[in-house]
């Protein structure tokens, strides 16, 4: 009986052997596809590696902001306690009130909003005209003009500051907020040449048939631009507006050059004067030296809060617009 049983078992093993090997091979393939994926970019190992890069990069950017927020809500007791690093024992908002006073926040934030809005609107209009001209119109020395535009993008603003100051002084506009807005009216200002290039890239992606149909209908180039092309340029307008607003909001160099002796200045320039104002506050209120850092953190938070809120609400439109303007092609 034992010999017959062994013979039956051997026959069963021979029949089952290929199927068992195939099953093991399929299981191994499933594990390999799970870890590595059928393609290089959809495996578990690749996704974990990608998420690790994203998390580490996000931490580099978010950690200073979190540190700033934690520092500005710490009380004096927590500031001198070495055991308190991330979680304060109680929330204290007095540093925000001190920073509000030091920055003259009500006045400064209104000035910043008005100046940044005007500059952004003027950039959207004037750079749009220039971008359309470079993209669709033919005029003498067009290549030379575009080359000069690229040169203007490369040249640092320090090169043109002195001639601008002399011109504004001759016009009686020194120490005036108007001096921050006038360049944007003519397509210059903070990164104005970049905005022209953004518009140019967008208009070059539009079909030529639109212009041919407009010419048949007898429309001029300006009328065609205002009625057809500018409304179509909504993605480019959003990108230019957000870039111009944020860069104007954060700019400290031009306000320091043009508004050096003025009292009514934008918020970013008030931040550059923070040291002197904070010293006066520390003397008058008789605050200890360790209270200066949280007040600085609170002032920085108040300064970045408005553009941060704008980006949070306009993030979806901004990402979609960047994709549609041709900047990522």
Short mmCIF file of C-alpha atoms in Angstrom, two decimals:
data_model
loop_
_atom_site.label_atom_id
_atom_site.label_comp_id
_atom_site.label_asym_id
_atom_site.label_seq_id
_atom_site.Cartn_x
_atom_site.Cartn_y
_atom_site.Cartn_z
CA UNK A 1 0.00 0.00 0.00
CA UNK A 2 2.82 2.38 0.79
CA UNK A 3 4.32 1.95 -2.66
CA UNK A 4 1.01 2.69 -4.34
CA UNK A 5 0.44 5.69 -2.10
CA UNK A 6 3.87 7.09 -2.92
CA UNK A 7 3.21 6.56 -6.62
CA UNK A 8 -0.11 8.44 -6.38
CA UNK A 9 1.52 11.28 -4.45
CA UNK A 10 4.29 11.57 -7.02
CA UNK A 11 1.80 11.65 -9.88
CA UNK A 12 -0.23 14.33 -8.01
CA UNK A 13 2.92 16.37 -7.40
CA UNK A 14 3.88 16.16 -11.05
CA UNK A 15 0.43 17.33 -12.12
CA UNK A 16 0.39 20.10 -9.54
CA UNK A 17 3.96 21.30 -10.08
CA UNK A 18 3.49 23.59 -13.11
CA UNK A 19 0.35 25.14 -11.63
CA UNK A 20 2.14 25.80 -8.34
CA UNK A 21 5.04 27.46 -10.12
CA UNK A 22 2.67 29.63 -12.15
CA UNK A 23 0.85 30.67 -8.98
CA UNK A 24 4.09 31.65 -7.28
CA UNK A 25 5.17 33.55 -10.39
CA UNK A 26 1.82 35.42 -10.51
CA UNK A 27 2.08 36.31 -6.82
CA UNK A 28 5.63 37.56 -7.34
CA UNK A 29 4.47 39.66 -10.28
CA UNK A 30 1.64 41.13 -8.20
CA UNK A 31 4.09 42.10 -5.46
CA UNK A 32 6.50 43.57 -8.00
CA UNK A 33 3.73 45.56 -9.72
CA UNK A 34 2.54 46.79 -6.31
CA UNK A 35 5.97 47.99 -5.27
CA UNK A 36 7.42 49.12 -8.58
CA UNK A 37 4.33 49.48 -10.78
CA UNK A 38 3.78 48.51 -14.37
CA UNK A 39 5.34 51.87 -15.23
CA UNK A 40 8.10 53.70 -13.41
CA UNK A 41 5.81 56.42 -12.05
CA UNK A 42 2.93 54.44 -10.52
CA UNK A 43 4.63 51.99 -8.15
CA UNK A 44 4.36 52.13 -4.36
CA UNK A 45 8.10 52.69 -3.91
CA UNK A 46 8.10 55.61 -6.35
CA UNK A 47 5.04 57.18 -4.68
CA UNK A 48 6.57 56.87 -1.21
CA UNK A 49 9.78 58.44 -2.49
CA UNK A 50 7.78 61.24 -4.14
CA UNK A 51 5.76 61.92 -0.99
CA UNK A 52 8.95 61.97 1.07
CA UNK A 53 10.39 64.66 -1.22
CA UNK A 54 7.15 66.68 -1.09
CA UNK A 55 6.91 66.48 2.70
CA UNK A 56 10.54 67.41 3.27
CA UNK A 57 10.33 70.33 0.81
CA UNK A 58 7.06 71.53 2.34
CA UNK A 59 8.61 71.42 5.80
CA UNK A 60 11.46 73.65 4.65
CA UNK A 61 8.96 76.33 3.59
CA UNK A 62 6.31 75.85 6.28
CA UNK A 63 8.58 75.49 9.31
CA UNK A 64 9.64 79.19 9.45
CA UNK A 65 6.01 80.30 9.13
CA UNK A 66 4.89 77.95 11.89
CA UNK A 67 7.79 79.09 14.04
CA UNK A 68 6.81 82.70 13.45
CA UNK A 69 3.18 82.08 14.44
CA UNK A 70 4.14 80.14 17.58
CA UNK A 71 6.65 82.79 18.63
CA UNK A 72 4.24 85.69 18.27
CA UNK A 73 1.57 84.11 20.53
CA UNK A 74 3.98 83.22 23.36
CA UNK A 75 3.70 85.10 26.61
CA UNK A 76 6.70 86.57 28.39
CA UNK A 77 6.78 83.58 30.74
CA UNK A 78 7.00 81.13 27.83
CA UNK A 79 9.68 83.20 26.10
CA UNK A 80 12.11 82.82 29.00
CA UNK A 81 11.17 79.18 29.64
CA UNK A 82 13.64 76.94 27.73
CA UNK A 83 11.27 73.96 27.92
CA UNK A 84 8.62 75.74 25.81
CA UNK A 85 9.52 75.48 22.13
CA UNK A 86 6.45 74.72 19.99
CA UNK A 87 3.37 74.62 22.23
CA UNK A 88 2.90 77.69 24.47
CA UNK A 89 1.22 77.27 27.82
CA UNK A 90 -1.29 80.00 26.93
CA UNK A 91 -2.07 82.13 23.88
CA UNK A 92 -1.00 85.75 24.18
CA UNK A 93 -2.01 88.29 21.51
CA UNK A 94 -0.40 91.37 23.00
CA UNK A 95 2.52 91.15 20.58
CA UNK A 96 0.11 91.57 17.67
CA UNK A 97 -1.22 94.77 19.26
CA UNK A 98 2.33 96.08 19.72
CA UNK A 99 3.22 95.24 16.12
CA UNK A 100 0.01 96.90 14.93
CA UNK A 101 1.08 100.08 16.70
CA UNK A 102 4.71 99.98 15.56
CA UNK A 103 3.77 99.46 11.90
CA UNK A 104 1.00 102.11 11.94
CA UNK A 105 -0.90 99.24 10.39
CA UNK A 106 -4.23 100.87 9.52
CA UNK A 107 -2.57 103.58 7.44
CA UNK A 108 0.23 101.46 5.98
CA UNK A 109 -1.96 98.57 4.86
CA UNK A 110 -4.38 100.92 3.09
CA UNK A 111 -1.48 102.57 1.24
CA UNK A 112 -0.06 99.18 0.26
CA UNK A 113 -3.42 97.92 -1.00
CA UNK A 114 -4.10 101.05 -3.06
CA UNK A 115 -0.62 101.18 -4.58
CA UNK A 116 -0.47 97.43 -5.30
CA UNK A 117 -3.97 97.43 -6.84
CA UNK A 118 -3.25 100.41 -9.09
CA UNK A 119 0.10 99.00 -10.22
CA UNK A 120 -1.46 95.57 -10.91
CA UNK A 121 -4.35 97.05 -12.92
CA UNK A 122 -2.05 99.30 -14.95
CA UNK A 123 0.27 96.38 -15.64
CA UNK A 124 -2.64 94.26 -16.85
CA UNK A 125 -3.69 96.97 -19.32
CA UNK A 126 -0.42 98.45 -20.57
CA UNK A 127 1.55 95.19 -20.75
CA UNK A 128 -1.39 93.59 -22.57
CA UNK A 129 -1.15 96.15 -25.37
CA UNK A 130 2.61 95.64 -25.65
CA UNK A 131 2.35 91.85 -25.56
CA UNK A 132 -0.28 91.86 -28.31
CA UNK A 133 1.87 94.13 -30.47
CA UNK A 134 4.89 91.83 -30.14
CA UNK A 135 2.80 88.73 -30.79
CA UNK A 136 0.60 89.77 -33.74
CA UNK A 137 1.57 93.11 -35.24
CA UNK A 138 4.36 93.89 -37.67
CA UNK A 139 6.21 97.17 -37.21
CA UNK A 140 9.72 98.51 -37.94
CA UNK A 141 12.54 97.33 -35.68
CA UNK A 142 10.29 94.81 -33.98
CA UNK A 143 13.14 92.39 -33.27
CA UNK A 144 15.30 95.15 -31.86
CA UNK A 145 12.47 96.33 -29.62
CA UNK A 146 11.91 92.80 -28.32
CA UNK A 147 15.65 92.45 -27.69
CA UNK A 148 15.58 95.67 -25.66
CA UNK A 149 12.61 94.27 -23.75
CA UNK A 150 14.66 91.21 -22.82
CA UNK A 151 17.56 93.46 -21.83
CA UNK A 152 15.21 95.46 -19.59
CA UNK A 153 14.21 92.20 -17.92
CA UNK A 154 17.85 91.35 -17.20
CA UNK A 155 19.08 94.79 -16.11
CA UNK A 156 18.78 95.27 -12.32
CA UNK A 157 16.52 98.11 -11.12
CA UNK A 158 19.46 99.87 -9.47
CA UNK A 159 20.64 100.98 -12.93
CA UNK A 160 17.57 103.12 -13.64
CA UNK A 161 16.90 104.41 -10.13
CA UNK A 162 19.09 107.51 -10.29
CA UNK A 163 17.68 108.81 -13.62
CA UNK A 164 14.17 108.12 -12.33
CA UNK A 165 14.81 110.06 -9.11
CA UNK A 166 16.15 113.03 -11.09
CA UNK A 167 13.11 112.95 -13.41
CA UNK A 168 10.63 112.72 -10.52
CA UNK A 169 12.36 115.55 -8.71
CA UNK A 170 12.10 117.72 -11.83
CA UNK A 171 8.38 116.92 -11.99
CA UNK A 172 7.87 117.58 -8.29
CA UNK A 173 6.98 113.96 -7.55
CA UNK A 174 9.79 113.09 -5.16
CA UNK A 175 8.54 111.53 -1.89
CA UNK A 176 5.19 110.98 -3.58
CA UNK A 177 3.28 107.70 -3.84
CA UNK A 178 2.51 108.56 -7.47
CA UNK A 179 6.13 107.77 -8.33
CA UNK A 180 5.44 104.09 -7.54
CA UNK A 181 2.46 103.94 -9.92
CA UNK A 182 3.66 105.90 -12.96
CA UNK A 183 6.07 103.21 -14.32
CA UNK A 184 3.28 100.60 -14.40
CA UNK A 185 1.12 102.97 -16.42
CA UNK A 186 3.63 102.61 -19.28
CA UNK A 187 4.39 98.92 -18.83
CA UNK A 188 7.49 99.34 -16.68
CA UNK A 189 7.87 98.98 -12.94
CA UNK A 190 8.48 95.78 -11.01
CA UNK A 191 9.00 92.99 -13.59
CA UNK A 192 7.02 94.87 -16.25
CA UNK A 193 8.98 93.28 -19.09
CA UNK A 194 8.14 89.81 -17.76
CA UNK A 195 4.43 90.63 -17.91
CA UNK A 196 4.79 91.71 -21.54
CA UNK A 197 6.41 88.35 -22.30
CA UNK A 198 3.58 86.50 -20.53
CA UNK A 199 0.97 88.29 -22.66
CA UNK A 200 3.04 87.68 -25.79
CA UNK A 201 3.24 83.95 -25.09
CA UNK A 202 -0.51 83.75 -24.60
CA UNK A 203 -1.45 85.72 -27.72
CA UNK A 204 0.89 83.62 -29.85
CA UNK A 205 -1.14 80.51 -28.94
CA UNK A 206 -4.40 81.98 -30.28
CA UNK A 207 -5.58 81.01 -33.80
CA UNK A 208 -4.90 83.40 -36.65
CA UNK A 209 -8.36 82.81 -38.08
CA UNK A 210 -9.82 85.19 -35.48
CA UNK A 211 -7.84 88.10 -36.91
CA UNK A 212 -8.66 87.18 -40.48
CA UNK A 213 -12.38 87.13 -39.67
CA UNK A 214 -12.06 90.51 -37.91
CA UNK A 215 -10.30 92.03 -40.91
CA UNK A 216 -13.05 90.79 -43.22
CA UNK A 217 -15.59 92.50 -40.95
CA UNK A 218 -13.57 95.71 -41.15
CA UNK A 219 -12.37 95.80 -37.52
CA UNK A 220 -9.18 97.69 -36.73
CA UNK A 221 -6.33 96.16 -34.73
CA UNK A 222 -7.22 98.12 -31.57
CA UNK A 223 -10.91 97.24 -31.82
CA UNK A 224 -10.09 93.58 -32.43
CA UNK A 225 -7.78 93.56 -29.41
CA UNK A 226 -10.31 95.23 -27.10
CA UNK A 227 -13.33 93.23 -28.27
CA UNK A 228 -11.80 89.79 -28.85
CA UNK A 229 -8.23 89.23 -27.71
CA UNK A 230 -8.25 91.02 -24.36
CA UNK A 231 -11.37 89.19 -23.10
CA UNK A 232 -9.77 85.91 -24.22
CA UNK A 233 -6.64 86.78 -22.23
CA UNK A 234 -8.31 86.15 -18.87
CA UNK A 235 -5.70 83.52 -17.82
CA UNK A 236 -2.84 85.90 -18.62
CA UNK A 237 -4.62 88.75 -16.83
CA UNK A 238 -4.98 86.68 -13.65
CA UNK A 239 -1.31 85.66 -13.70
CA UNK A 240 -0.08 89.19 -14.35
CA UNK A 241 -2.40 90.70 -11.74
CA UNK A 242 -1.35 88.30 -8.97
CA UNK A 243 2.35 88.53 -9.79
CA UNK A 244 2.26 92.31 -9.99
CA UNK A 245 0.23 92.71 -6.80
CA UNK A 246 2.44 90.41 -4.71
CA UNK A 247 5.74 91.75 -6.06
CA UNK A 248 4.63 95.36 -5.55
CA UNK A 249 3.41 94.50 -2.05
CA UNK A 250 6.77 92.96 -1.11
CA UNK A 251 8.96 95.53 -2.83
CA UNK A 252 11.09 97.59 -0.45
CA UNK A 253 13.83 98.88 -2.75
CA UNK A 254 11.80 101.24 -4.93
CA UNK A 255 9.81 102.76 -2.03
CA UNK A 256 13.08 103.38 -0.16
CA UNK A 257 14.54 105.14 -3.19
CA UNK A 258 11.48 107.20 -4.09
CA UNK A 259 9.92 107.75 -0.62
CA UNK A 260 12.99 108.06 1.57
CA UNK A 261 11.77 111.17 3.39
CA UNK A 262 8.02 110.50 3.30
CA UNK A 263 5.94 109.64 6.35
CA UNK A 264 3.09 107.87 4.54
CA UNK A 265 4.75 104.76 3.13
CA UNK A 266 3.63 101.23 2.20
CA UNK A 267 3.69 98.39 4.69
CA UNK A 268 6.85 96.77 3.32
CA UNK A 269 8.77 100.01 3.84
CA UNK A 270 7.39 100.28 7.36
CA UNK A 271 8.91 96.86 7.96
CA UNK A 272 12.30 98.23 6.93
CA UNK A 273 11.83 100.98 9.56
CA UNK A 274 10.76 98.46 12.19
CA UNK A 275 14.04 98.53 14.12
CA UNK A 276 13.88 102.23 14.95
CA UNK A 277 10.15 102.17 15.75
CA UNK A 278 10.60 99.07 17.91
CA UNK A 279 13.43 100.67 19.87
CA UNK A 280 11.19 103.63 20.65
CA UNK A 281 8.40 101.30 21.80
CA UNK A 282 10.77 99.30 24.01
CA UNK A 283 11.99 102.49 25.68
CA UNK A 284 8.60 104.07 26.22
CA UNK A 285 6.89 100.88 27.42
CA UNK A 286 9.98 99.69 29.34
CA UNK A 287 9.80 96.23 27.79
CA UNK A 288 12.59 93.68 28.33
CA UNK A 289 14.89 92.89 25.42
CA UNK A 290 13.50 89.39 24.86
CA UNK A 291 10.12 90.88 23.95
CA UNK A 292 11.50 92.35 20.71
CA UNK A 293 11.63 89.05 18.80
CA UNK A 294 7.93 88.11 19.17
CA UNK A 295 6.93 91.65 18.17
CA UNK A 296 9.05 91.28 15.03
CA UNK A 297 7.38 87.93 14.32
CA UNK A 298 3.95 89.52 14.75
CA UNK A 299 4.89 92.38 12.41
CA UNK A 300 6.07 89.90 9.78
CA UNK A 301 2.81 87.96 10.11
CA UNK A 302 0.70 91.09 9.67
CA UNK A 303 2.74 92.01 6.59
CA UNK A 304 2.35 88.68 4.77
CA UNK A 305 -1.28 88.11 5.80
CA UNK A 306 -3.09 90.07 2.99
CA UNK A 307 -1.23 88.51 0.01
CA UNK A 308 -1.46 85.12 1.69
CA UNK A 309 -5.25 85.43 1.92
CA UNK A 310 -5.43 86.54 -1.70
CA UNK A 311 -3.45 83.50 -2.82
CA UNK A 312 -5.54 81.10 -0.73
CA UNK A 313 -8.74 82.32 -2.39
CA UNK A 314 -7.27 82.65 -5.90
CA UNK A 315 -5.06 79.54 -5.90
CA UNK A 316 -7.27 77.46 -8.20
CA UNK A 317 -7.66 80.25 -10.75
CA UNK A 318 -3.93 81.01 -10.60
CA UNK A 319 -2.86 77.40 -11.28
CA UNK A 320 -5.34 77.04 -14.14
CA UNK A 321 -4.21 80.35 -15.64
CA UNK A 322 -0.53 79.41 -15.53
CA UNK A 323 -1.32 76.23 -17.46
CA UNK A 324 -3.35 78.09 -20.09
CA UNK A 325 -0.94 80.97 -20.70
CA UNK A 326 1.69 78.71 -22.25
CA UNK A 327 4.28 79.36 -19.52
CA UNK A 328 4.66 75.65 -18.69
CA UNK A 329 4.98 74.37 -22.24
#
